CSV table of C-alpha atoms and ligand atoms in Angstrom, one decimal:
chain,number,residue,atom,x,y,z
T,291,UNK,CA,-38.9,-48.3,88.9
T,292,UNK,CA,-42.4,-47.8,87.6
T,293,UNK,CA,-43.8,-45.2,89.6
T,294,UNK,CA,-42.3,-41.9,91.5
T,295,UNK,CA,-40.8,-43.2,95.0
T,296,UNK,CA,-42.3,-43.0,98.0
T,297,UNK,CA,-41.4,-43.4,102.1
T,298,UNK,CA,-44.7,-44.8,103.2
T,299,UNK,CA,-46.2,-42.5,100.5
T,300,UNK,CA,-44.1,-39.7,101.4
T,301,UNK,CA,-42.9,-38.0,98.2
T,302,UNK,CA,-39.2,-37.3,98.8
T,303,UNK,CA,-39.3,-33.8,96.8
T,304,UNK,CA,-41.8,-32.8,99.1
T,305,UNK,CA,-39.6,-33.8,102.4
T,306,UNK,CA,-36.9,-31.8,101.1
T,307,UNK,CA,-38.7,-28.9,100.6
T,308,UNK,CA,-40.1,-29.0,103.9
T,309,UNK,CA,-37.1,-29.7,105.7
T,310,UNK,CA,-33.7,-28.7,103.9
T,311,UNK,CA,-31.4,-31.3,101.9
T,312,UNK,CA,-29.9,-33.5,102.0
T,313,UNK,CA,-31.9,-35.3,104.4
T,314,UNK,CA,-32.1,-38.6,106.5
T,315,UNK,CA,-35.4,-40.2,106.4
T,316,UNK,CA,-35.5,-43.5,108.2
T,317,UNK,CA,-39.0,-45.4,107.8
T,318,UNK,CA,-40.2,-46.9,111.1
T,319,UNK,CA,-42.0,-49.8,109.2
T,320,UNK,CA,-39.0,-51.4,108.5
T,321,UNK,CA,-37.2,-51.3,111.2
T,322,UNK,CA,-40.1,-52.8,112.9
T,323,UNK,CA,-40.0,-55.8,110.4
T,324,UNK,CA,-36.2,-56.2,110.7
T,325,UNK,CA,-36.7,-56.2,114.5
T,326,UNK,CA,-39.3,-59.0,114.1
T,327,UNK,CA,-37.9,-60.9,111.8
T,328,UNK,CA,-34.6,-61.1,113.5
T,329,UNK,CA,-36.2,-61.7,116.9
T,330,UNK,CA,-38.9,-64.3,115.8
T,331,UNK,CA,-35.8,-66.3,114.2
T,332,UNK,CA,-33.8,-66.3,116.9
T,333,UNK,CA,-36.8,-67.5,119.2
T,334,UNK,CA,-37.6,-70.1,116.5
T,335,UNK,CA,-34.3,-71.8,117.2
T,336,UNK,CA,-33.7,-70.8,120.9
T,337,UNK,CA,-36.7,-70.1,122.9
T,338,UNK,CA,-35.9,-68.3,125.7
T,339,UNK,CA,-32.4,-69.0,125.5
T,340,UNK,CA,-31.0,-66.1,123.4
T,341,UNK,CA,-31.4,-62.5,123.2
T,342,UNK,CA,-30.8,-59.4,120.4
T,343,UNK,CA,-28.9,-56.5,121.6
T,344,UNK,CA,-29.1,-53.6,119.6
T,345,UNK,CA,-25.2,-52.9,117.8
T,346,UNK,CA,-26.2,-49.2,118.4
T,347,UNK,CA,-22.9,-47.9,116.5
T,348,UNK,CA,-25.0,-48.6,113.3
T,349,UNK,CA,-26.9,-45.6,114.7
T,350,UNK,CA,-26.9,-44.0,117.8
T,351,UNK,CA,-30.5,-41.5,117.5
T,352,UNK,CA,-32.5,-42.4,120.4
T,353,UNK,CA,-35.7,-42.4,119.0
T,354,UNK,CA,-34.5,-45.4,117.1
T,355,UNK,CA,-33.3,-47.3,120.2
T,356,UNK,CA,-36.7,-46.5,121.8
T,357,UNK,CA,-38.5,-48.3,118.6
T,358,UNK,CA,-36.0,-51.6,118.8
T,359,UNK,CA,-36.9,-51.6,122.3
T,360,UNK,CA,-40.6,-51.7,121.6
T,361,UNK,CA,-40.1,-54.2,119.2
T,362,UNK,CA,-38.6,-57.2,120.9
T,363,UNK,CA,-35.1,-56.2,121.2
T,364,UNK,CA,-34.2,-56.8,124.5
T,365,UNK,CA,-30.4,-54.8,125.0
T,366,UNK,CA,-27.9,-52.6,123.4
T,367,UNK,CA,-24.1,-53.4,122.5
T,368,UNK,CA,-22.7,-49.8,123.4
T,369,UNK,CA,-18.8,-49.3,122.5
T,370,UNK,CA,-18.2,-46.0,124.4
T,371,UNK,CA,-19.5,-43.9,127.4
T,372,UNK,CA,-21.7,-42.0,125.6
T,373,UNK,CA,-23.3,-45.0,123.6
T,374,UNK,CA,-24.2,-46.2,127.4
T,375,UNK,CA,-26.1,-42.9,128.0
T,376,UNK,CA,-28.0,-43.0,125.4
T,377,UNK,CA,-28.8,-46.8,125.5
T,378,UNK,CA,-29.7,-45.9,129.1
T,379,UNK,CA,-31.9,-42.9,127.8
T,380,UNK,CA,-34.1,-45.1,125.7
T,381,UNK,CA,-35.4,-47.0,128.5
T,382,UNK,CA,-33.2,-50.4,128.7
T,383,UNK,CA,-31.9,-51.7,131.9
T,384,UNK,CA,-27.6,-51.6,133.0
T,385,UNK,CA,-28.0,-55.3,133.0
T,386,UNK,CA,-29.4,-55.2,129.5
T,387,UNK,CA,-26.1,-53.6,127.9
T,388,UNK,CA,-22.7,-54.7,127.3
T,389,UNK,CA,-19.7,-52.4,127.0
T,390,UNK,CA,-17.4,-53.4,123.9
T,391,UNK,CA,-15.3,-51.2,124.1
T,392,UNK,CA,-11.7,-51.4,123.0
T,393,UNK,CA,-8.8,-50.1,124.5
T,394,UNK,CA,-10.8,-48.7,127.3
T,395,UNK,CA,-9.3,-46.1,129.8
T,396,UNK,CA,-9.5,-46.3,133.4
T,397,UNK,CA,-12.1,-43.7,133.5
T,398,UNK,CA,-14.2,-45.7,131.1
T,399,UNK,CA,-13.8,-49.0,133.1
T,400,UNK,CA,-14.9,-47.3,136.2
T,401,UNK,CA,-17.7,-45.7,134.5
T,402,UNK,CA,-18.5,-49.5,133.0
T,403,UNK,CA,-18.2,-50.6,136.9
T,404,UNK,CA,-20.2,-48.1,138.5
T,405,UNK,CA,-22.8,-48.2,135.7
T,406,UNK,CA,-23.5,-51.7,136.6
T,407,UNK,CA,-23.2,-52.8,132.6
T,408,UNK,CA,-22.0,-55.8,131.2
T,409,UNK,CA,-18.2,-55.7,130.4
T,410,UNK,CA,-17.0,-57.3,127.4
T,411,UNK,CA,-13.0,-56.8,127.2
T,412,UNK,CA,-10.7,-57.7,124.2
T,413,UNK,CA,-7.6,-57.8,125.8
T,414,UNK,CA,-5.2,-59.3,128.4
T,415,UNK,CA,-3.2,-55.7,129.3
T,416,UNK,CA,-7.5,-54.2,130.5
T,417,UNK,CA,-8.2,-57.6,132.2
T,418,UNK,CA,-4.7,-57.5,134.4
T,419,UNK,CA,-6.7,-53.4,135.2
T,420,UNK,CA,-9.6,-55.6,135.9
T,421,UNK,CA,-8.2,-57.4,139.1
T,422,UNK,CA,-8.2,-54.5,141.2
T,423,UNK,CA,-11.9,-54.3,140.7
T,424,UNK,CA,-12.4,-57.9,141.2
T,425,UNK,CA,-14.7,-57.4,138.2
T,426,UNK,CA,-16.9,-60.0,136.5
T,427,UNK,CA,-16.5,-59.8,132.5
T,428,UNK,CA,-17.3,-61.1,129.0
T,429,UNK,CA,-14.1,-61.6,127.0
T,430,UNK,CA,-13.7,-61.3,123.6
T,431,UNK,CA,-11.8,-64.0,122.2
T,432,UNK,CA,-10.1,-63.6,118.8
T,433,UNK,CA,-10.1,-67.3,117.3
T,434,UNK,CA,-8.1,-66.9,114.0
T,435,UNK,CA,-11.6,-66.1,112.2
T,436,UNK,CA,-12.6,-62.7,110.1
T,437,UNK,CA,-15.4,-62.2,107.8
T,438,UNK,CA,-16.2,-59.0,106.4
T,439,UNK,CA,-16.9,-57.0,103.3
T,440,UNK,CA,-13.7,-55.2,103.3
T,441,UNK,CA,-10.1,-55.6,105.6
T,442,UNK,CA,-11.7,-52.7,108.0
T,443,UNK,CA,-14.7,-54.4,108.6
T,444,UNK,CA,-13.5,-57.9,109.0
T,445,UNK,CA,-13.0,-58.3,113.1
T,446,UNK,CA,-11.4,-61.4,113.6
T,447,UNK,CA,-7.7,-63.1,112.6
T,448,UNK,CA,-4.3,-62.0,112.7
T,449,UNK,CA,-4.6,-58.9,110.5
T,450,UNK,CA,-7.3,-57.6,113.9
T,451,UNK,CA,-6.6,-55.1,116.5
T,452,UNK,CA,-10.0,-56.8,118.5
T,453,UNK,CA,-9.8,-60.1,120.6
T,454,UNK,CA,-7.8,-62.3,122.8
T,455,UNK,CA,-6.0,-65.3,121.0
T,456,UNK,CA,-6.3,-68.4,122.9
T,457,UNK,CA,-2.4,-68.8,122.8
T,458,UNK,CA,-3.1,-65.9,125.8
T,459,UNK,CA,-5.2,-69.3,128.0
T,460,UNK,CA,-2.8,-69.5,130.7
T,461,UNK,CA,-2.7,-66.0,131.4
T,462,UNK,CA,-6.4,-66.1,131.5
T,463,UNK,CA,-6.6,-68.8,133.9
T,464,UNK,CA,-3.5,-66.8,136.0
T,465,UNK,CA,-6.3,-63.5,136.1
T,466,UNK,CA,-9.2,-65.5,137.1
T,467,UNK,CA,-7.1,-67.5,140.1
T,468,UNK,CA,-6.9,-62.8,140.9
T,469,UNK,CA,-10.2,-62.3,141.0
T,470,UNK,CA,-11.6,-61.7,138.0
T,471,UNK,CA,-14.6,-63.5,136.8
T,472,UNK,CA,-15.3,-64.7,133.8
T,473,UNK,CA,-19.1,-64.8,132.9
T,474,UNK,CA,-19.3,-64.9,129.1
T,475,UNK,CA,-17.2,-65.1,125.9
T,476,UNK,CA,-17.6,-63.2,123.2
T,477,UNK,CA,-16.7,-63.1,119.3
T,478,UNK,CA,-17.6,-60.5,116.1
T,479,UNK,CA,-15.8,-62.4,113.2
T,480,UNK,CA,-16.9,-59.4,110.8
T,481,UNK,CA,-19.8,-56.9,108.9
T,482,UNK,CA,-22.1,-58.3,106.4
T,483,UNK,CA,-22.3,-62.1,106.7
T,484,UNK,CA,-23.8,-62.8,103.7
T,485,UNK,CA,-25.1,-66.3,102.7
T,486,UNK,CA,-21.4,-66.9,100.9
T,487,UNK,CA,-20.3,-67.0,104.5
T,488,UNK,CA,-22.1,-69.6,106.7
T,489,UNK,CA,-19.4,-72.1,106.3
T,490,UNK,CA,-16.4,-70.0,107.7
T,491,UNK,CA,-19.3,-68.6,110.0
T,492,UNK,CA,-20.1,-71.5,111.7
T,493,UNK,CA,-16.6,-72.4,112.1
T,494,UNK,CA,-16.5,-69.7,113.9
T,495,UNK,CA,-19.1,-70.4,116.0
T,496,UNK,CA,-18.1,-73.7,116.8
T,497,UNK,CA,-14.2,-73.0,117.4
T,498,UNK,CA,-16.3,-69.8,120.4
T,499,UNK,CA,-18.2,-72.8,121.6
T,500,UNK,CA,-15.1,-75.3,121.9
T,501,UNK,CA,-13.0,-72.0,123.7
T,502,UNK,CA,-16.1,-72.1,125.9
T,503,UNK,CA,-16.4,-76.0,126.6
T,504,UNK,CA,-13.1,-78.0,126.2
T,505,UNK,CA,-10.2,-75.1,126.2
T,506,UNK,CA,-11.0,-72.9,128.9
T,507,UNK,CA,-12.3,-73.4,132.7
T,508,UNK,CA,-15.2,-71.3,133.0
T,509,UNK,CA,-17.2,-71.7,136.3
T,510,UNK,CA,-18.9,-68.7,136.1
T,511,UNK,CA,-20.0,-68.9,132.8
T,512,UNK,CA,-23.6,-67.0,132.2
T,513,UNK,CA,-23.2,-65.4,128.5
T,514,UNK,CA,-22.0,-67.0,125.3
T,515,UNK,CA,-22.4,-63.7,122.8
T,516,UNK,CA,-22.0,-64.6,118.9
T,517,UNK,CA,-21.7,-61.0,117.8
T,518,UNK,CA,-23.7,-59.6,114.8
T,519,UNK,CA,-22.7,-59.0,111.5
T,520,UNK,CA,-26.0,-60.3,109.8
T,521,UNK,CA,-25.7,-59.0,106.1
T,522,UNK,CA,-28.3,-57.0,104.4
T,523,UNK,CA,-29.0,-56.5,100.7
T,524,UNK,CA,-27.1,-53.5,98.7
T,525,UNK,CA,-26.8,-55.4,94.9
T,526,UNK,CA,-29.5,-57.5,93.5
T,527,UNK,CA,-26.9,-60.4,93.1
T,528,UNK,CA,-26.0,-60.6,96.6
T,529,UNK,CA,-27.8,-63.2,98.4
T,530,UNK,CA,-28.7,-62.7,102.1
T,531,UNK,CA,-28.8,-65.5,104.9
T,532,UNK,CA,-32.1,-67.4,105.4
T,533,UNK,CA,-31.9,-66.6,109.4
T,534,UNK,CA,-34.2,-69.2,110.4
T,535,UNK,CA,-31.4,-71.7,108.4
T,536,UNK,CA,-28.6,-69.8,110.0
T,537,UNK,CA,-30.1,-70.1,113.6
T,538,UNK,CA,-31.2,-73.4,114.0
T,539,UNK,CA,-27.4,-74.7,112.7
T,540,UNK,CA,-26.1,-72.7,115.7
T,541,UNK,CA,-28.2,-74.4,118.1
T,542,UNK,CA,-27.5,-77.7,116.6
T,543,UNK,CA,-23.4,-76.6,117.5
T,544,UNK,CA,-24.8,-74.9,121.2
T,545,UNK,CA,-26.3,-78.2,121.7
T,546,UNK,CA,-23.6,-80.2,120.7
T,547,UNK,CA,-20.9,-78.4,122.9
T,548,UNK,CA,-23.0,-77.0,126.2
T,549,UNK,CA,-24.2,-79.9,127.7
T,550,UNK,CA,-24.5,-79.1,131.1
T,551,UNK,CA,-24.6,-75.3,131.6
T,552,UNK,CA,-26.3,-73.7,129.3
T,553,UNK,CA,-25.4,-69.8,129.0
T,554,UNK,CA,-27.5,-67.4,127.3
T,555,UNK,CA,-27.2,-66.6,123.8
T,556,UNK,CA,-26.3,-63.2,122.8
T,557,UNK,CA,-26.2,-61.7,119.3
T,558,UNK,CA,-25.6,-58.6,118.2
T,559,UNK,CA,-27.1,-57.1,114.8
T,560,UNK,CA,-26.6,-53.4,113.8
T,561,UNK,CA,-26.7,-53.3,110.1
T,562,UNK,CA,-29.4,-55.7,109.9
T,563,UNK,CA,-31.8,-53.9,112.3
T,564,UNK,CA,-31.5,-50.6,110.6
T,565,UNK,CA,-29.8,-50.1,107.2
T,566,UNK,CA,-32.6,-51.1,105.2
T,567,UNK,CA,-34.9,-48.5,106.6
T,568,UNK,CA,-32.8,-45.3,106.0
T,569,UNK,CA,-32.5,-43.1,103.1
T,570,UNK,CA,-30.4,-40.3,102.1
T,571,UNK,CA,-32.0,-37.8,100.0
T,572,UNK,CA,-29.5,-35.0,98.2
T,573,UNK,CA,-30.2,-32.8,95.8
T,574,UNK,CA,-28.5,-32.7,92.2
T,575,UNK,CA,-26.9,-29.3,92.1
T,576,UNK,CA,-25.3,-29.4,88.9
T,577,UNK,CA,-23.8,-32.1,86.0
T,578,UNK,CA,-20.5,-31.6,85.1
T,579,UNK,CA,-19.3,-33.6,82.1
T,580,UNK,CA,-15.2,-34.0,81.2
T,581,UNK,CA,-13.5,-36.0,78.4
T,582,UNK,CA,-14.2,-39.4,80.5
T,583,UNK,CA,-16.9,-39.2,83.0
T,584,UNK,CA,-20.2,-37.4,83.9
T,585,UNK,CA,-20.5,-35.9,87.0
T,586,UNK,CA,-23.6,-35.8,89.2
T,587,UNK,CA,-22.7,-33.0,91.8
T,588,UNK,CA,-25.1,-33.2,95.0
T,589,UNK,CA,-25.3,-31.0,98.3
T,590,UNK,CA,-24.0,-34.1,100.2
T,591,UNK,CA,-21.1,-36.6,100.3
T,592,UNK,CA,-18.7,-38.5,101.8
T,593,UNK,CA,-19.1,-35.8,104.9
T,594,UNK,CA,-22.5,-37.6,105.7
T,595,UNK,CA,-21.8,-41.4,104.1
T,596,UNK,CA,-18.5,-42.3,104.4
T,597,UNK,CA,-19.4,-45.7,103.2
T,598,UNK,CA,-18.3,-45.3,99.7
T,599,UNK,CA,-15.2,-43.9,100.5
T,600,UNK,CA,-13.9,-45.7,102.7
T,601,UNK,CA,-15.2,-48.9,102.3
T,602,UNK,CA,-15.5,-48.8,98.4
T,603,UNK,CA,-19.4,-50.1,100.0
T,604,UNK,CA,-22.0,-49.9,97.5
T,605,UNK,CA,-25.7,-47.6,97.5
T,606,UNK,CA,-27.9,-48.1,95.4
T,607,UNK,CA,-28.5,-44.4,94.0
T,608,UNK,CA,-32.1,-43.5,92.3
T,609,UNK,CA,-34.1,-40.5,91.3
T,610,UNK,CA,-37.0,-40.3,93.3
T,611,UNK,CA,-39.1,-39.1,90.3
T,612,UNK,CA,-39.6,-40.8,86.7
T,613,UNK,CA,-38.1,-38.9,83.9
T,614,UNK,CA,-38.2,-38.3,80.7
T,615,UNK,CA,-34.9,-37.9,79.7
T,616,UNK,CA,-32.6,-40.2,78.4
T,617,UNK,CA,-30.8,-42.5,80.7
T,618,UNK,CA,-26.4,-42.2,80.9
T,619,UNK,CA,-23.6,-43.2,82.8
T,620,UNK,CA,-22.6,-40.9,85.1
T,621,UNK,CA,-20.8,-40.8,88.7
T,622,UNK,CA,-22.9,-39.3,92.1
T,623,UNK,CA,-20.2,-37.2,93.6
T,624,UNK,CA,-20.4,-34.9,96.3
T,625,UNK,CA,-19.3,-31.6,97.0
T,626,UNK,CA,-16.6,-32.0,99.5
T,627,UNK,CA,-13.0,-30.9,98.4
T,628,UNK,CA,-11.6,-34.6,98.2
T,629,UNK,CA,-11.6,-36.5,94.8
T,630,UNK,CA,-12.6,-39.6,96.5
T,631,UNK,CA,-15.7,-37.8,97.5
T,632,UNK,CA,-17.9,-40.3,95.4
T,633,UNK,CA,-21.4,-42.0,96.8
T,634,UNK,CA,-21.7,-44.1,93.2
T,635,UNK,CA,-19.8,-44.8,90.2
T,636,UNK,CA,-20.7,-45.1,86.7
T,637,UNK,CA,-24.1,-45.6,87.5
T,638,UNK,CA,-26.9,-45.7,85.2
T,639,UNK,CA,-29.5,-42.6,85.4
T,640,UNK,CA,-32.0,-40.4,84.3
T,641,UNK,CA,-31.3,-37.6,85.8
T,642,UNK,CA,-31.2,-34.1,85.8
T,643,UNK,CA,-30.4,-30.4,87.8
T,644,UNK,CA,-32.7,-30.0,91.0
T,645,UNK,CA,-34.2,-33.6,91.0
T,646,UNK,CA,-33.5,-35.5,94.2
T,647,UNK,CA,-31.7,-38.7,94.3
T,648,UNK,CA,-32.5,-41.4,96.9
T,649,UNK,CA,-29.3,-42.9,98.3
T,650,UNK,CA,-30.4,-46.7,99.6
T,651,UNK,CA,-29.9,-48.8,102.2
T,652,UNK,CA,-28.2,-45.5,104.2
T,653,UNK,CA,-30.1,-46.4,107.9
T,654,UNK,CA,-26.6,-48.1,109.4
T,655,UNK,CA,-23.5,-46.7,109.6
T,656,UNK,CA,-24.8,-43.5,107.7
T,657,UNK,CA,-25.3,-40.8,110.1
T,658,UNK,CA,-23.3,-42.4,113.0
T,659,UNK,CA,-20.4,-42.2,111.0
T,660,UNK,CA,-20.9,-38.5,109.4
T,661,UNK,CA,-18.6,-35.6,110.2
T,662,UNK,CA,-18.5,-31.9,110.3
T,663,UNK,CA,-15.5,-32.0,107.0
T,664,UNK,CA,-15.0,-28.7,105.2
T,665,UNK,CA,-17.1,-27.1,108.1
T,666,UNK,CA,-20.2,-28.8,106.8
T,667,UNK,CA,-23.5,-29.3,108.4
T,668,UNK,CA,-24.9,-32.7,109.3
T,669,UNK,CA,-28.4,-33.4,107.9
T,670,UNK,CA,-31.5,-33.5,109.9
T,671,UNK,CA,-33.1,-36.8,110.6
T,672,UNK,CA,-36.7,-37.4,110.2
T,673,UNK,CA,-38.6,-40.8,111.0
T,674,UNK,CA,-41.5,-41.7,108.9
T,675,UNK,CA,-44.2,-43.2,111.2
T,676,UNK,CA,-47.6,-43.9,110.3
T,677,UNK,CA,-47.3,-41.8,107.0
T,678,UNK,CA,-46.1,-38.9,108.8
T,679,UNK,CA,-42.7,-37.2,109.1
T,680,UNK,CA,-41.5,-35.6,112.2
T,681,UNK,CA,-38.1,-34.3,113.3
T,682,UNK,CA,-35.7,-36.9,115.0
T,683,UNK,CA,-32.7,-34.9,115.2
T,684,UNK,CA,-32.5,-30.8,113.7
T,685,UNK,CA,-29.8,-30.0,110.9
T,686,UNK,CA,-26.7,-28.8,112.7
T,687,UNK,CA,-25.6,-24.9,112.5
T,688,UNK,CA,-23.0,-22.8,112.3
T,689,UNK,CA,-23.1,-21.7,115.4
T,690,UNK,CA,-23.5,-25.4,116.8
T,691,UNK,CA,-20.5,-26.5,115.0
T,692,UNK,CA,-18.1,-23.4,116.5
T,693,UNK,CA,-19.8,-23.9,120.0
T,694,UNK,CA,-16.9,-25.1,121.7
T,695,UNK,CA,-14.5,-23.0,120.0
T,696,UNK,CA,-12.6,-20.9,121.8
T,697,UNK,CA,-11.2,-17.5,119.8
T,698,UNK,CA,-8.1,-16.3,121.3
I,294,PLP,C1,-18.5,-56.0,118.6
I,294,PLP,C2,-19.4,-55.7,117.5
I,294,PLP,N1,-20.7,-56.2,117.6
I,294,PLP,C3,-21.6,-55.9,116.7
I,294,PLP,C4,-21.3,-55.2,115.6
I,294,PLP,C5,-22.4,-54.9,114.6
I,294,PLP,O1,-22.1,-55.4,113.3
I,294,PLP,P1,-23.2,-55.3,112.2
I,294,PLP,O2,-23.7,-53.9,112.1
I,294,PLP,O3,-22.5,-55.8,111.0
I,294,PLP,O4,-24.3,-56.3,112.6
I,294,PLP,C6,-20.0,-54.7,115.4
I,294,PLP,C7,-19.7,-53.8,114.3
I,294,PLP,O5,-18.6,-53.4,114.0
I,294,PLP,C8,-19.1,-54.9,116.5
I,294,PLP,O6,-17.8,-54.4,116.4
């Protein structure tokens, strides 16, 4: 880095000081270039024939719905009740979403049914609930496939909790002779397909389109949905998919296998929509050195991007300011009471007490996936739109976080 860092020439000191750390900032230019890109692709290869729905589990504000709405994206993949409200909130249609959800309870399917959303169910036990309803649905198939950056991420295959196996076919064609109506199948092989993947990718898009054509009878077939998993960038050696490439291979397989009916194209990003536009900013609180390792102590952590933890997922960590000090290998840690509480290991650093780092890439799976552990706050959010910051969501309280406490 050559120069100080800036979010649309924002100066990330100044944003904290305005508005507490740490601090999401999410920049709106970006996201509208991911929604573009992403859309313009899939149109390249499909026309009219596909859609993007929103994987709003990457992050639920909905402020950020309302921009992907504006900005070609034409529905949301919601996995809960809530995820529907919100979706519903931002201004898109109850034909416009599907319900993932796993496991659901009867409440929730009732709530799906009454809500007039798509359905997209993962298993035979729900679809046997299903009958009573005389519902139509999506299905998600498990087809022996799983991509992923790491086991929890990687949706598909034995190892899964998510999707039907196509050993279940007969009891699917049983449920359908009930009542229920099968209008689309569905498949999410994993998070972050990167260009390393396309091969078992496309295998797995070919073995959803064979389910679709030659091993199941599907008369009311209207939705073929691909899932998303569409990698983004964290390491400079990682290469992404050239989506334009990836597309136009899965309509040379669409066109191969649906011949006759032709069923809408779904696919459903998260990551790619919205991780490369976020930013968490934390503030170094104070360097702690022992025989092995220095350690970068911040006012955040695993608490608000679990990522690291849990995933072992990689940020890239930099100090929004250049310094004059001399560079050293130190770890970012936070300052939650867990020894796994790290957001970047042995990373390479100028840094010092009070400057504020700049944790990349932290748009997807950042906030949505932040708790309240060791009675901590969540940040406030702020979006960046035409050089200007403003208040997307306020930092929590204490007396938010206790408000459904009940002292005895
Ligand atoms: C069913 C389904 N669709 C879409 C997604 C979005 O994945 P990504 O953020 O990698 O695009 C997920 C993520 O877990 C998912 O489970």
């Amino acid at each position: 880095m050559d120069s100080d860092f800036t979010i649309q020439n924002l100066i990330p000191k100044s944003l904290v000081q305005e508005f507490g750390s740490p601090l999401y900032v999410y920049d709106e230019e970006i996201i509208k270039r991911q929604c573009q890109t992403i859309t313009t692709a899939l149109k390249n290869s499909f026309d009219q024939g596909a859609k993007v729905l929103y994987a709003c589990k990457a992050n639920t504000n909905p402020n950020i719905l309302k921009i992907m709405r504006s900005n070609g994206v034409h529905g949301i993949d919601a996995v809960s009740p809530n995820e529907v409200e919100v979706a519903l909130q931002a201004g898109f249609l109850n034909n416009q979403i599907t319900y993932t959800a796993n496991y659901m309870t009867k409440e929730e399917i009732e709530y799906a049914i009454q809500k007039g959303v798509i359905l997209n169910v993962g298993e035979i036990d729900t679809l046997k609930k299903l009958i009573a309803y005389q519902a139509e649905v999506i299905i998600r198939l498990n087809l022996d496939i799983g991509i992923g950056h790491h086991n929890h991420v990687n949706t598909g295959g034995n190892d899964s909790k998510f999707g039907i196996n196509l050993m279940w076919k007969e009891q699917l064609s049983e449920i359908q002779k009930q009542g229920v109506k099968i209008i689309g199948l569905h498949q999410h092989m994993g998070s972050k397909i990167m260009k390393k993947d396309h091969d078992s990718y496309l295998l797995g898009i070919e073995k959803l389109f064979q389910a679709a054509t030659q091993e199941l009878e599907l008369p009311y077939l209207k939705y073929i949905d691909i899932g998303g998993g569409f990698g983004v960038k964290y390491q400079d050696y990682e290469e992404t998919s050239d989506l334009n490439l990836l597309f136009s291979e899965i309509k040379k397989l669409y066109d191969k296998y649906f011949i006759n009916v032709k069923p809408m194209l779904f696919i459903e990003p998260g990551r790619y929509l919205i991780a490369e536009s976020g930013y968490l900013l934390c503030t170094v609180q104070a360097i702690n050195t022992n025989k092995s390792r220095t350690f970068v102590g911040t006012d955040s952590g695993m608490h608000h991007l679990i990522r690291p933890a849990l995933y072992e997922s990689y940020h890239e960590i930099i100090n929004s300011e250049q310094k004059q000090v001399e560079p050293r290998i130190v770890t970012v840690c936070g300052n939650i009471c867990e020894s796994g509480d790290l957001l970047g290991v042995d990373r390479n650093l100028k840094v010092e007490v009070s400057d504020v780092l700049v944790i990349q890439n932290g748009g997807a799976y950042g906030f949505s996936m932040s708790s309240n552990y060791n009675l901590r706050e969540r940040p406030a959010e702020i979006l960046v739109r035409d050089s200007k910051p403003y208040i997307i969501r306020k930092r929590e309280t204490l007396d938010y976080l206790l408000a459904n406490v009940v002292i005895l």
